[in-house]
Short mmCIF file of C-alpha atoms in Angstrom, two decimals:
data_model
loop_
_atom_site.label_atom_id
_atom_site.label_comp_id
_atom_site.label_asym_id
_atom_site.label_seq_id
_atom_site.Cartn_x
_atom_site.Cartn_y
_atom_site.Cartn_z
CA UNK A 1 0.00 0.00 0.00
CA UNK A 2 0.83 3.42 -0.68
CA UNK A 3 -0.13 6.57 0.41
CA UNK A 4 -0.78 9.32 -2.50
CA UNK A 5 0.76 12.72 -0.72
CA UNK A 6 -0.49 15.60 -2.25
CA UNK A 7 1.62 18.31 -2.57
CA UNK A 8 4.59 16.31 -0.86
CA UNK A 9 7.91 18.24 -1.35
CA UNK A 10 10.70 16.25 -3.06
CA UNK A 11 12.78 19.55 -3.26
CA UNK A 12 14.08 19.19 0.35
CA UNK A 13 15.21 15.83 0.49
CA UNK A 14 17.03 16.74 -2.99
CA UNK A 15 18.80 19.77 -2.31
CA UNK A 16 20.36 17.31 1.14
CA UNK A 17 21.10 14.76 -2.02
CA UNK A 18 22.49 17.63 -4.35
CA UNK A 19 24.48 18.97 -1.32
CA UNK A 20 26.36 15.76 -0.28
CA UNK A 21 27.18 15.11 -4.11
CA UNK A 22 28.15 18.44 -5.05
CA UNK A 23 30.72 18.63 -2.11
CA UNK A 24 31.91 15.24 -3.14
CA UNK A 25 30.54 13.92 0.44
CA UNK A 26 32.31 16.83 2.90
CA UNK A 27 29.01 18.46 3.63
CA UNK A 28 25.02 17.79 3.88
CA UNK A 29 22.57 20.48 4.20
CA UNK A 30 19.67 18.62 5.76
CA UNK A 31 16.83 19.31 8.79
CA UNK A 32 15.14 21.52 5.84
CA UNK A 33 12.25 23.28 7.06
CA UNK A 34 9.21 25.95 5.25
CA UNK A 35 6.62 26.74 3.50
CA UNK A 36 5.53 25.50 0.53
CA UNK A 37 9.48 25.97 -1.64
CA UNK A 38 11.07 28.69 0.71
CA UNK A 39 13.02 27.00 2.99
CA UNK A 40 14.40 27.76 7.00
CA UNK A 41 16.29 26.63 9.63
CA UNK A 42 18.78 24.16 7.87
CA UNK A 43 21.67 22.00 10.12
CA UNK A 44 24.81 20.92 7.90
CA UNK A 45 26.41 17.45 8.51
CA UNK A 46 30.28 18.02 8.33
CA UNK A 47 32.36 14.44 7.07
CA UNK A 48 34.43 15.34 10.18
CA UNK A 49 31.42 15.84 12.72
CA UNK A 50 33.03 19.48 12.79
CA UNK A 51 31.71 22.72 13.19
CA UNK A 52 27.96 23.51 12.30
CA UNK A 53 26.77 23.92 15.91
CA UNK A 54 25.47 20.84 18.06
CA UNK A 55 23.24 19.68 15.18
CA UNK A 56 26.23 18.51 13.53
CA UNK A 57 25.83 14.63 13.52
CA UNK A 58 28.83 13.96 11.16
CA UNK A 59 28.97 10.87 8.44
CA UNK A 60 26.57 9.38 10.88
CA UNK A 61 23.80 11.95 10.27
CA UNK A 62 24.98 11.54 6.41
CA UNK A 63 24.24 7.88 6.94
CA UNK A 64 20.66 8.30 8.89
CA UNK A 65 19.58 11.05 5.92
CA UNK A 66 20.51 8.08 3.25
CA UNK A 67 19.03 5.07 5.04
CA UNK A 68 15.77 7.16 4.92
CA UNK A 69 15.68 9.01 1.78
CA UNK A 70 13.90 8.27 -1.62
CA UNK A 71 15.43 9.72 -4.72
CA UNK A 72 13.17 10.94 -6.58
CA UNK A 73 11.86 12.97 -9.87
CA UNK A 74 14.27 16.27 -8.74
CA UNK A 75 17.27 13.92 -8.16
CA UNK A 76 16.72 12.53 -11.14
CA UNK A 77 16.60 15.38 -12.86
CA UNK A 78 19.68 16.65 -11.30
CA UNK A 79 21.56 13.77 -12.60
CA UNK A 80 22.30 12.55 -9.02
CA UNK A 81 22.94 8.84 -8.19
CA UNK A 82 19.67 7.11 -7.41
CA UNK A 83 20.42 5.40 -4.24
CA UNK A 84 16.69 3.79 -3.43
CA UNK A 85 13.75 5.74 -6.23
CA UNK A 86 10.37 6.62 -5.04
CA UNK A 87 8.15 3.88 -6.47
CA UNK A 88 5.56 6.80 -6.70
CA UNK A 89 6.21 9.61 -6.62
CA UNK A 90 3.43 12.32 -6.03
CA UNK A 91 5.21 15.38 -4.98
CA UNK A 92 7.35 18.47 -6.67
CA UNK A 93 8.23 17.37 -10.52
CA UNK A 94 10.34 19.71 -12.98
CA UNK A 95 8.11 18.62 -16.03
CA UNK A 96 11.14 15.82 -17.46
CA UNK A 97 13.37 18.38 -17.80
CA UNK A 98 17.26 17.86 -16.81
CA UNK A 99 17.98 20.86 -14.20
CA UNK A 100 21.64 22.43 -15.01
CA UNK A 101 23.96 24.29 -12.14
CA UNK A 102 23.00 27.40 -13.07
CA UNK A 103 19.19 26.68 -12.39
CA UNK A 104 19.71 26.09 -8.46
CA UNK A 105 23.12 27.97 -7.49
CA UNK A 106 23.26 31.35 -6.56
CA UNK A 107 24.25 33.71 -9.33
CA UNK A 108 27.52 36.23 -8.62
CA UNK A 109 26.27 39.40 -8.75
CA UNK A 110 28.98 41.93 -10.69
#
């Protein structure tokens, strides 16, 4: 059985996916929290269990976050490694479309 979510946020749980990939492992941004897609109140997961206040659980926490998360169609679309897919998946989509860098990074401002 499977519960239908509506409006279930993927972007979350792929943005802590996109983090730990795109800092080859070092950091996690994860314990996202908001509002429909503006987001609060994130913790970081250090490799080293380092800095990042008390919150910090280390490779552990990196560990916990992958033992429970679902890749799904956002990770996908990032071109991250699917660890474990959704088997549905109800929540955010980006249409089929293959997100690039510069979609989701913070532009430099001249």
């Amino acid at each position: 059985y499977q519960r239908r979510v509506h409006g279930d946020r993927n972007t979350p749980q792929a943005f802590s996916h996109f983090s730990y990939c795109h800092t080859s492992g070092k950091l996690m941004v994860v314990d996202i929290q908001g509002v429909d897609d503006v987001y609060t109140d994130p913790q970081i997961h250090s490799c080293d269990g380092k800095g990042f206040g008390h919150g910090n659980l280390g490779a552990i926490g990196m560990a916990k976050f992958f033992a429970t998360h679902r890749c799904n169609t956002i990770c996908k679309s990032l071109g991250l490694i699917m660890h474990h897919p959704k088997k549905y998946d109800w929540g955010t989509r980006t249409n089929g479309k293959k997100l690039t860098l510069s979609a989701i990074l913070p532009q430099r401002v001249a």
